[in-house]
mmCIF file of C-alpha atoms in Angstrom:
data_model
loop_
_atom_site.group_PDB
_atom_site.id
_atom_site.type_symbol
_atom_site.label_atom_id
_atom_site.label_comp_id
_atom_site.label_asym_id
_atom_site.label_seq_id
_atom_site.Cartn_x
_atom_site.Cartn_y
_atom_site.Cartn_z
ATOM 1 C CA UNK A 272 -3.495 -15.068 -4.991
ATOM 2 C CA UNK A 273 -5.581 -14.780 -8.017
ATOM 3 C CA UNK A 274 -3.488 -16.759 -9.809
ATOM 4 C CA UNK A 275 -2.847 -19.583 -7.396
ATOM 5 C CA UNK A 276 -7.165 -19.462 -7.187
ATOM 6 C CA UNK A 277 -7.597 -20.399 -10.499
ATOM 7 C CA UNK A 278 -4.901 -22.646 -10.678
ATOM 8 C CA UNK A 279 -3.520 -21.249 -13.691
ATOM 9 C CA UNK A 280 -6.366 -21.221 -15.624
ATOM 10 C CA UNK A 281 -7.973 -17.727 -16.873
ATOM 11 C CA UNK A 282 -10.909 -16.067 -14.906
ATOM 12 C CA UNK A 283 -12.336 -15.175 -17.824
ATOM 13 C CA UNK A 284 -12.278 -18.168 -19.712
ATOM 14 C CA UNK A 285 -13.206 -20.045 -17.144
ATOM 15 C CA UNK A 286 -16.427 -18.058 -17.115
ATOM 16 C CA UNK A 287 -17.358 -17.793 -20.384
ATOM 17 C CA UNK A 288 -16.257 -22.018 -21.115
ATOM 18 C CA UNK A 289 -18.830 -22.382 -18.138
ATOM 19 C CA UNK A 290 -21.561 -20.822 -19.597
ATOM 20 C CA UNK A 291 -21.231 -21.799 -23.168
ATOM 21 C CA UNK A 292 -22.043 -25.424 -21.823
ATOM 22 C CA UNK A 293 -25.507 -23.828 -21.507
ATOM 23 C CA UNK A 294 -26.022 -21.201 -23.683
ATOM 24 C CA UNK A 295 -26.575 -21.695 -27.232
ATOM 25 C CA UNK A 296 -25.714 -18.029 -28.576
ATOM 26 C CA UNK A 297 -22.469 -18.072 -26.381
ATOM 27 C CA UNK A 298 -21.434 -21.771 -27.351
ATOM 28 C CA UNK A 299 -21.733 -20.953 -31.044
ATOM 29 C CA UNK A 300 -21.550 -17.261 -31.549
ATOM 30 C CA UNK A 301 -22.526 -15.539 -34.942
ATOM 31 C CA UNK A 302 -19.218 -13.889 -36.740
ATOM 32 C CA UNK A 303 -18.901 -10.637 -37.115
ATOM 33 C CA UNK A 304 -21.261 -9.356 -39.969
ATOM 34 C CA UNK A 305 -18.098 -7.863 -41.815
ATOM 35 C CA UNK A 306 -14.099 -8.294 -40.709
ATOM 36 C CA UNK A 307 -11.575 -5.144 -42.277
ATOM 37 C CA UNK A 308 -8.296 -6.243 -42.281
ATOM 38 C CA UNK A 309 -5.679 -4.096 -44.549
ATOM 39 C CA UNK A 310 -4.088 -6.119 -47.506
ATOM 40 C CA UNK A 311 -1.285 -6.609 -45.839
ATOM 41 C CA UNK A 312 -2.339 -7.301 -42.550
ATOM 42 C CA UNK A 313 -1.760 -5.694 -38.901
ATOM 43 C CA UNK A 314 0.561 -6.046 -36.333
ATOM 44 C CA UNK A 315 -0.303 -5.192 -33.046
ATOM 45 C CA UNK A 316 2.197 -4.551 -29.839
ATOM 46 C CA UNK A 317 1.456 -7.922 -27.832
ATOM 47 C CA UNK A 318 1.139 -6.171 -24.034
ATOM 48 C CA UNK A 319 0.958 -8.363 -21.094
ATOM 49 C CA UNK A 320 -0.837 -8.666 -17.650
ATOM 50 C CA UNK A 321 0.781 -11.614 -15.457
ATOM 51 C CA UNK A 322 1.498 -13.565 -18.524
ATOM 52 C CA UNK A 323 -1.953 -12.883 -20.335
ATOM 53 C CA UNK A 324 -1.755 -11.344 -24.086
ATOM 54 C CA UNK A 325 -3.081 -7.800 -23.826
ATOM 55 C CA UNK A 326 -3.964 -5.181 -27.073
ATOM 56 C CA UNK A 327 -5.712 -2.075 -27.120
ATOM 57 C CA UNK A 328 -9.093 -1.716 -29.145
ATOM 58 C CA UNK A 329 -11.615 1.066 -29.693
ATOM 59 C CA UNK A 330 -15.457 0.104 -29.140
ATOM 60 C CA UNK A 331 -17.800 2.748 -31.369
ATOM 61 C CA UNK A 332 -15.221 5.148 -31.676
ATOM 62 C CA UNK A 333 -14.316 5.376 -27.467
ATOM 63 C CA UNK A 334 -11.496 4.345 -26.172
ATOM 64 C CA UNK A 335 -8.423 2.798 -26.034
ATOM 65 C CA UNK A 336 -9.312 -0.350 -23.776
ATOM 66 C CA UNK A 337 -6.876 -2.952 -22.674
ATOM 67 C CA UNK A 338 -8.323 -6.418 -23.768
ATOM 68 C CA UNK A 339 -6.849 -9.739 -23.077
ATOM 69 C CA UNK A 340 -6.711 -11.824 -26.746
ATOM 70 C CA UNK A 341 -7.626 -15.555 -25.468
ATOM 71 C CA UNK A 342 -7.467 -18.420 -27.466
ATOM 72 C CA UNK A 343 -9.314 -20.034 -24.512
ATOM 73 C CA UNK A 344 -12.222 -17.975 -25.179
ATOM 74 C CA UNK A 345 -15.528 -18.804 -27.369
ATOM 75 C CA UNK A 346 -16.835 -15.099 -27.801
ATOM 76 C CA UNK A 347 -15.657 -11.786 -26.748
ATOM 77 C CA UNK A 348 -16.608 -10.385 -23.637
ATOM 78 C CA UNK A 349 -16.785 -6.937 -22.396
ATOM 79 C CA UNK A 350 -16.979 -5.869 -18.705
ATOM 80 C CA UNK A 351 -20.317 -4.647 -17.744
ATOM 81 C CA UNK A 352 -18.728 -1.198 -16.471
ATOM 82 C CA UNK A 353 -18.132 -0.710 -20.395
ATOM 83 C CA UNK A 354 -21.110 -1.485 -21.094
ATOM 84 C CA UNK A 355 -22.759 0.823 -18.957
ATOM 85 C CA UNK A 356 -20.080 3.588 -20.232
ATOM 86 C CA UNK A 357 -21.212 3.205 -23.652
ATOM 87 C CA UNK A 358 -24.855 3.203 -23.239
ATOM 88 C CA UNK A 359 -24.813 -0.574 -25.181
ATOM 89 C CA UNK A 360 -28.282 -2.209 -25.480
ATOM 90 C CA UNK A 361 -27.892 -5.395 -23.352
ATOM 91 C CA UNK A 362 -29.948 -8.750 -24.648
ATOM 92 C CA UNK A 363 -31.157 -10.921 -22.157
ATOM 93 C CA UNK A 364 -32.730 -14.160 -22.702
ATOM 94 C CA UNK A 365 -32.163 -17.811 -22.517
ATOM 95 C CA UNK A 366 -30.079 -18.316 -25.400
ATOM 96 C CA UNK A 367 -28.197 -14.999 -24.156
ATOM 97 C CA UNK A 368 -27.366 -15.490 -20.196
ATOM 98 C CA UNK A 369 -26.339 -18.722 -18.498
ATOM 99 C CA UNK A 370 -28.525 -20.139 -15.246
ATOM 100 C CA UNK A 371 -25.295 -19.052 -13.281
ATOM 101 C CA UNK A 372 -25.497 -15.682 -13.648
ATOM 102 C CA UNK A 373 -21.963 -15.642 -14.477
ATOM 103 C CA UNK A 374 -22.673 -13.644 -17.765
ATOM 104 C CA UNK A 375 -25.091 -10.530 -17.875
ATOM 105 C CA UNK A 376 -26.397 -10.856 -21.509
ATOM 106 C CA UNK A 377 -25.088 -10.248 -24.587
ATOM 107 C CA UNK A 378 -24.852 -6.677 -26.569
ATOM 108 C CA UNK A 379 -23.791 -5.811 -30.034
ATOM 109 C CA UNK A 380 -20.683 -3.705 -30.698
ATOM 110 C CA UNK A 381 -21.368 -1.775 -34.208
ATOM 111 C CA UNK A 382 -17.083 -1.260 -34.557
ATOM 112 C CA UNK A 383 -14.256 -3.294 -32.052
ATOM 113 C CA UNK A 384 -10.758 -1.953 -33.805
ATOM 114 C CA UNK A 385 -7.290 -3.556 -33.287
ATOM 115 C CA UNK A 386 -5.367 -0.902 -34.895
ATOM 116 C CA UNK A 387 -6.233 -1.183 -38.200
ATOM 117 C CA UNK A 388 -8.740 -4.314 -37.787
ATOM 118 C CA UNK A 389 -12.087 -4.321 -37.433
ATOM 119 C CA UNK A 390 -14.498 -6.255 -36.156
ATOM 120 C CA UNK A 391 -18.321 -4.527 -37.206
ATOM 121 C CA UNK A 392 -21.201 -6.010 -35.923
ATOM 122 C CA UNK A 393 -19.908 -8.293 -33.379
ATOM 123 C CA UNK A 394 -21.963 -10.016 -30.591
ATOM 124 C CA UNK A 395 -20.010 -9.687 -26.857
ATOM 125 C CA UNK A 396 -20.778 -11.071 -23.972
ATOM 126 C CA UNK A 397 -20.855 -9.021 -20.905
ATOM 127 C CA UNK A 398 -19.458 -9.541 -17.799
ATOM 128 C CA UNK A 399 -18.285 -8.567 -14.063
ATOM 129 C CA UNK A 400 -14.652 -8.226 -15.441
ATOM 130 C CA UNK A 401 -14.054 -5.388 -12.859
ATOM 131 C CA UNK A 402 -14.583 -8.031 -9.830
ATOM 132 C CA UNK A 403 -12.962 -10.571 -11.066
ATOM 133 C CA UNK A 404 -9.749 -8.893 -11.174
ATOM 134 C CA UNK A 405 -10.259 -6.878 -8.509
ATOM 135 C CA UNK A 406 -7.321 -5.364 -6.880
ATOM 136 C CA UNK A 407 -5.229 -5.903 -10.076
ATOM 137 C CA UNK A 408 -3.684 -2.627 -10.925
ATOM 138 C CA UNK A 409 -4.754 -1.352 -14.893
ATOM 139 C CA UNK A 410 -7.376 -4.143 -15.033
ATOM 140 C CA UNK A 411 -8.833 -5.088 -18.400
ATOM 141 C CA UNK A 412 -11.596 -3.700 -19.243
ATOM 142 C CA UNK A 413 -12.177 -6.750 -21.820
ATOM 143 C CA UNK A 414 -11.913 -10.367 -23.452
ATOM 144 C CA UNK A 415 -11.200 -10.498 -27.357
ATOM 145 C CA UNK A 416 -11.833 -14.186 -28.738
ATOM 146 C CA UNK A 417 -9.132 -15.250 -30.822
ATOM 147 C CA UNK A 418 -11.490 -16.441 -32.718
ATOM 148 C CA UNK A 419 -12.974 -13.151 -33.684
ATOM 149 C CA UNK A 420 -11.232 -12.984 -37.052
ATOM 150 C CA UNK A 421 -12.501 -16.581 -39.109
ATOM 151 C CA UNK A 422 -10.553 -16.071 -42.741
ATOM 152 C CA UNK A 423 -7.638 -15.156 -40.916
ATOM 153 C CA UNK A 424 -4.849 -15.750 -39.479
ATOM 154 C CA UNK A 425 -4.355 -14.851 -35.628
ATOM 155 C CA UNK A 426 -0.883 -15.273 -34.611
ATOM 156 C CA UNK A 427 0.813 -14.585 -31.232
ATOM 157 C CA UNK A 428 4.610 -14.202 -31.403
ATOM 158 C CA UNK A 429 5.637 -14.404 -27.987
ATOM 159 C CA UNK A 430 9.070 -14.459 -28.464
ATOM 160 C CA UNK A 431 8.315 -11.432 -30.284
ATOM 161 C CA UNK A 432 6.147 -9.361 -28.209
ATOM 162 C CA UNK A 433 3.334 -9.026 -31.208
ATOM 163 C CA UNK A 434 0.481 -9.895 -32.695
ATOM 164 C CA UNK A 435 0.101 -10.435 -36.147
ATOM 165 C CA UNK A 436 -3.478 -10.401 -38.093
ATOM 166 C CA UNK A 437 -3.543 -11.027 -41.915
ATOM 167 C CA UNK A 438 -5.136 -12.624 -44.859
ATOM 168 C CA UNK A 439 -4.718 -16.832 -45.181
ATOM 169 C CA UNK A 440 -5.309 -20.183 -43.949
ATOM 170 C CA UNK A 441 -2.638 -23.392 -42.000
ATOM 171 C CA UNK A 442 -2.410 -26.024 -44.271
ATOM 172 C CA UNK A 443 -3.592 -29.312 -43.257
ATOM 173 C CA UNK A 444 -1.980 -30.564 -39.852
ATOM 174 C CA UNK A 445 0.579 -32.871 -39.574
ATOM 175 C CA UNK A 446 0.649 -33.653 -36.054
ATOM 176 C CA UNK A 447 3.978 -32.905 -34.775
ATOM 177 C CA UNK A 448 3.661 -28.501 -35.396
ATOM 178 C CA UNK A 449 0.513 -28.382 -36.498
ATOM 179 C CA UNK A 450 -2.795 -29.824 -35.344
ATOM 180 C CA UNK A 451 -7.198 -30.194 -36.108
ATOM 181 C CA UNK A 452 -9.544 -29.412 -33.545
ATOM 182 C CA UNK A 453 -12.990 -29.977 -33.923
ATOM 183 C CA UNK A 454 -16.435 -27.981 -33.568
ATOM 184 C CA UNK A 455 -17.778 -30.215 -30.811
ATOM 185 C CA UNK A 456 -14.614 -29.248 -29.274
ATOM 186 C CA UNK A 457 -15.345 -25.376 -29.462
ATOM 187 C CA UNK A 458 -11.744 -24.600 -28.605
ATOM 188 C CA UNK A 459 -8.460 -24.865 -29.818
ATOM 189 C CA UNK A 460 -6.855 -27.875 -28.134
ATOM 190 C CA UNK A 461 -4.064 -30.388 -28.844
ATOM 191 C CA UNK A 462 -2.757 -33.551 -27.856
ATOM 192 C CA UNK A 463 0.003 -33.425 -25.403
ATOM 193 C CA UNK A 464 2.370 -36.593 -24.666
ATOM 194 C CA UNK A 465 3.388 -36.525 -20.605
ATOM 195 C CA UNK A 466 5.092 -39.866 -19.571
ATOM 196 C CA UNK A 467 3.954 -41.628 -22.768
ATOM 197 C CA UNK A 468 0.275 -40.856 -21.959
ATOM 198 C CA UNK A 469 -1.464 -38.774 -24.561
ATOM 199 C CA UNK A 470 -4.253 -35.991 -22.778
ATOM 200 C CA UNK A 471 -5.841 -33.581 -25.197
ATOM 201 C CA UNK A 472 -5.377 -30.049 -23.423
ATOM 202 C CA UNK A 473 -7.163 -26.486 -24.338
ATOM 203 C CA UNK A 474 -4.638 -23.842 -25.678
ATOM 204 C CA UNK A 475 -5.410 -21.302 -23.491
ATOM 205 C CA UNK A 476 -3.638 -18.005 -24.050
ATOM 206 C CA UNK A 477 -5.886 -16.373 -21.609
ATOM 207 C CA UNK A 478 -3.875 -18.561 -18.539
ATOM 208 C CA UNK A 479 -0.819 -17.278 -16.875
ATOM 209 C CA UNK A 480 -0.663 -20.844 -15.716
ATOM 210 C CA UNK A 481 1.813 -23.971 -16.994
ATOM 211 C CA UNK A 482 0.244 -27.516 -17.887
ATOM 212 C CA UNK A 483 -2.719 -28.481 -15.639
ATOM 213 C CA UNK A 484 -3.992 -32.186 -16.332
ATOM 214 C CA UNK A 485 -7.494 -33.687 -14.927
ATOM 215 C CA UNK A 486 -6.958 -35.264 -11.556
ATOM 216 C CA UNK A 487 -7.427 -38.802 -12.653
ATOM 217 C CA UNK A 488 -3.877 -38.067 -14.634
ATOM 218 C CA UNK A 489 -2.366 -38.098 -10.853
ATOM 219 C CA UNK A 490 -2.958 -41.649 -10.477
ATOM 220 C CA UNK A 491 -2.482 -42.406 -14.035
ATOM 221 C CA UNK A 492 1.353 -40.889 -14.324
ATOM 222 C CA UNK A 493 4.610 -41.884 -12.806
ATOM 223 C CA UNK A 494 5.240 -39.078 -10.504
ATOM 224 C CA UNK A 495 8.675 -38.570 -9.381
ATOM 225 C CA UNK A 496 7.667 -36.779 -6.679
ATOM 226 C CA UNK A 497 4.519 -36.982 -3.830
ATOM 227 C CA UNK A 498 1.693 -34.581 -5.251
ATOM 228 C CA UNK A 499 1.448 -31.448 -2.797
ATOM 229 C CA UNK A 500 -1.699 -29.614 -3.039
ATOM 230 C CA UNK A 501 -0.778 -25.812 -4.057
ATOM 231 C CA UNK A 502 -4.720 -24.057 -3.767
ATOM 232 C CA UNK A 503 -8.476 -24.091 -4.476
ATOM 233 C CA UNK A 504 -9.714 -23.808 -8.254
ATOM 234 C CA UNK A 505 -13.499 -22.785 -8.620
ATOM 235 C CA UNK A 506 -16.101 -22.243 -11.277
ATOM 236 C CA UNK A 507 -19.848 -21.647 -11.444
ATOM 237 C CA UNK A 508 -20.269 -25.253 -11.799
ATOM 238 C CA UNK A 509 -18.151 -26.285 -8.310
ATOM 239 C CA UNK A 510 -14.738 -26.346 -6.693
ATOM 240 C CA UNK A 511 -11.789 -29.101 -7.502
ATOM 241 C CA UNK A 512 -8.364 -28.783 -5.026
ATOM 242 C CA UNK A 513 -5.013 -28.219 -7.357
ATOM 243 C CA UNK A 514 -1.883 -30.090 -6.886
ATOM 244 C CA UNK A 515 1.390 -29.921 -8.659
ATOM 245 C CA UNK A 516 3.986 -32.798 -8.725
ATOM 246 C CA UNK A 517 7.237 -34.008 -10.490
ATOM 247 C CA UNK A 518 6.988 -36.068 -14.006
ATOM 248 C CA UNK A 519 8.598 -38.920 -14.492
ATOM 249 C CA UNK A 520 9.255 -38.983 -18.430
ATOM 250 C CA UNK A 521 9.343 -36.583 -21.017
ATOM 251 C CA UNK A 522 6.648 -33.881 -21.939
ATOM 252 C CA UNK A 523 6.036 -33.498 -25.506
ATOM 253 C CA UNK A 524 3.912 -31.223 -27.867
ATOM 254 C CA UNK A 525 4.059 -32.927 -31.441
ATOM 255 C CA UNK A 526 7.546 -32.326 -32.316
ATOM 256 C CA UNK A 527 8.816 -30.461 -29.507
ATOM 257 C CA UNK A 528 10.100 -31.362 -25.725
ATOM 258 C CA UNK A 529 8.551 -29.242 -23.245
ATOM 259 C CA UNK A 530 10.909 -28.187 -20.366
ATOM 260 C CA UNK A 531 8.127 -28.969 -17.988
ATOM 261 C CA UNK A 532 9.260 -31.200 -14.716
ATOM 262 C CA UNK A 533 6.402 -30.370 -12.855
ATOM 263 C CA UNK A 534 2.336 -29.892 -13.651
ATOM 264 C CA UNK A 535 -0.546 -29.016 -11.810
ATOM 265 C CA UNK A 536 -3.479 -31.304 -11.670
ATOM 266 C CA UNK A 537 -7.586 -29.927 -10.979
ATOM 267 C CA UNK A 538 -11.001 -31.458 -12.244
ATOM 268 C CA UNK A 539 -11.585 -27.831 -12.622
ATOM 269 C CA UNK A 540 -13.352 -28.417 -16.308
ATOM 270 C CA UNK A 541 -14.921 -25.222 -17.542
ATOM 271 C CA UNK A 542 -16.915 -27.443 -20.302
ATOM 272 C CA UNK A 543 -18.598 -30.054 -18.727
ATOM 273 C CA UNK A 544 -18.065 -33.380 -20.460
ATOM 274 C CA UNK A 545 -14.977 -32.603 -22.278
ATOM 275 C CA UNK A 546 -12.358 -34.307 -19.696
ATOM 276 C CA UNK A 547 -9.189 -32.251 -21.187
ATOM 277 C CA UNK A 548 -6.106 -30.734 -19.771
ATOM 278 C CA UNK A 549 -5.081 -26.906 -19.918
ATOM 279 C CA UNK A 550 -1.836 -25.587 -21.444
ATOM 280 C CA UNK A 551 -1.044 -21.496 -20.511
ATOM 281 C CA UNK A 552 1.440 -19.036 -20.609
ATOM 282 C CA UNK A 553 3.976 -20.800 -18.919
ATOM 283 C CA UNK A 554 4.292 -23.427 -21.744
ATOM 284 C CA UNK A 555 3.307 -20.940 -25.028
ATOM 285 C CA UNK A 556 5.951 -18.008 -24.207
ATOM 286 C CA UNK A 557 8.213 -20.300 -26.358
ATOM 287 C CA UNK A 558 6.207 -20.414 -29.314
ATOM 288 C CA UNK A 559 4.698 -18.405 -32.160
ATOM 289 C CA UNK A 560 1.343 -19.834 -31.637
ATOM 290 C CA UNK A 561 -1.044 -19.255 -35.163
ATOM 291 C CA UNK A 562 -4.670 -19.748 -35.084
ATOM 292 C CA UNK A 563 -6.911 -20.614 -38.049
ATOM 293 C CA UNK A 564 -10.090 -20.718 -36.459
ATOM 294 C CA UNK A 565 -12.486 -20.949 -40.001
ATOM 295 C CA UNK A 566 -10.474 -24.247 -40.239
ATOM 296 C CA UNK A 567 -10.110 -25.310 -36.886
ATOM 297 C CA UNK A 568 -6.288 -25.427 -36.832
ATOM 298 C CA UNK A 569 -3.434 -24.301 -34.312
ATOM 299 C CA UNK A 570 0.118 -24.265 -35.177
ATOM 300 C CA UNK A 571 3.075 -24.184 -33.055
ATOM 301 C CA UNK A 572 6.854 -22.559 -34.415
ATOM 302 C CA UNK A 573 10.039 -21.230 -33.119
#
């Protein structure tokens, strides 16, 4: 149900994209005043809730808590029952909380540690994670940005079952593994070829969901089939239905085929503006995905 809701896309990103539209500390958040990583970097078992990328950190010492590591997700974001466990100072202002309500301030996390990484000084967001996945058994209790670690390397092996944190940088993109992003873009997105038609689409490891497109793509495409409408996506800023239908053509991601004969189409568009598509877990399982987020660049292997 929660999945079908949010038609693929993550709660939590969805959330967080819709208040960075309006929020300048959550649309550009500060790094980390200093990132530990050991010489030879960390590996990190790559845990899972319905397809999401889950590791354990440590806030301040306390913990373990489960945190889903999104790519589709501008700042990290702790639930507000966290919060409240570890007595953290919560900032509250206009650059700080959207008009929506949909995030309750900011606070500032003196030590966030994936095994032997650590984040000191970081600015999180705070939210009603609890709610949101209400009813979900072993809920997280948190969001971790991929792009936490600038100067790094962030990669999630899939295949593997891992995630891998070190020392480096991609080199420039070339388009068919590799590929830029840009700041106004604020999140790691690449252009994907369905039917011959090019649509720029968010890498969102935060989804459990498979390729969603903008609904204007439904007209646009050759279908092979007649779109059937599958649920009811919402975020703060509205409600868009969801429909999935048969492609007529290949789907392609720079250099590789996608085995995708069917996407899901919403106006569900957590930054308003930016008309893009979303790609989740259903497409990246086959890939070592690597972010460079200093340099704006994602890269896609086998």
């Amino acid at each position: 149900m929660f999945r079908r809701r949010i038609a693929g896309l993550s709660a939590a990103s969805i959330m967080i994209l819709a208040a960075t539209a309006q929020t300048p500390l959550l649309d550009n958040p500060p790094p980390a005043e200093k990132i530990e990583v050991p010489a030879g970097g960390v590996v990190l078992p790559m845990g899972d809730i319905g397809g999401r990328p889950l590791v354990d950190v440590m806030i301040n010492g306390k913990g373990p808590y489960r945190f889903i590591l999104d790519t589709g997700a501008s700042i990290t974001v702790i639930g507000d029952d966290v919060r409240d466990e570890l007595a953290l100072p919560t900032r509250v202002g206009k650059d700080s909380t959207p008009a929506d309500g949909s995030v309750d301030g900011t606070v500032r996390i003196d030590d966030l540690r994936a095994g032997d990484a650590s984040l000191k000084g970081l600015i999180a967001a705070v939210a009603p994670l609890s709610r949101m996945f209400g009813g979900v058994a072993e809920a997280p209790r948190g969001v971790l940005s991929a792009s936490a670690f600038p100067g790094y390397l962030l990669i999630l092996d899939y295949p593997g079952k891992k995630v891998v944190i070190r020392k480096g940088e991609l080199p420039s993109a070339d388009s068919r593994g590799s590929f830029q992003y840009t700041q106004e873009q604020i999140l790691p997105n690449v252009p994907v070829r369905v039917g011959g038609t090019e649509v720029r689409v968010h890498v969102d490891s935060g989804s459990p969901g498979t390729l969603s497109l903008p609904l204007k793509y439904m007209k646009e495409l050759a279908l092979l089939s007649e779109p059937a409408k599958i649920g009811l996506a919402r975020t703060p800023h509205g409600e868009s239905p969801v429909w999935s239908a048969e492609i007529k053509g290949s789907v392609e991601l720079g250099r590789f085929k996608l085995d995708l004969p069917q996407v899901t189409f919403t106006d569900v568009n957590p930054i308003p503006g930016q008309l893009v598509g979303n790609m989740g877990y259903q497409v990246l399982k086959q890939f070592i995905v690597t972010l460079d987020s200093r340099n704006r660049r994602i890269a896609f292997g086998k």
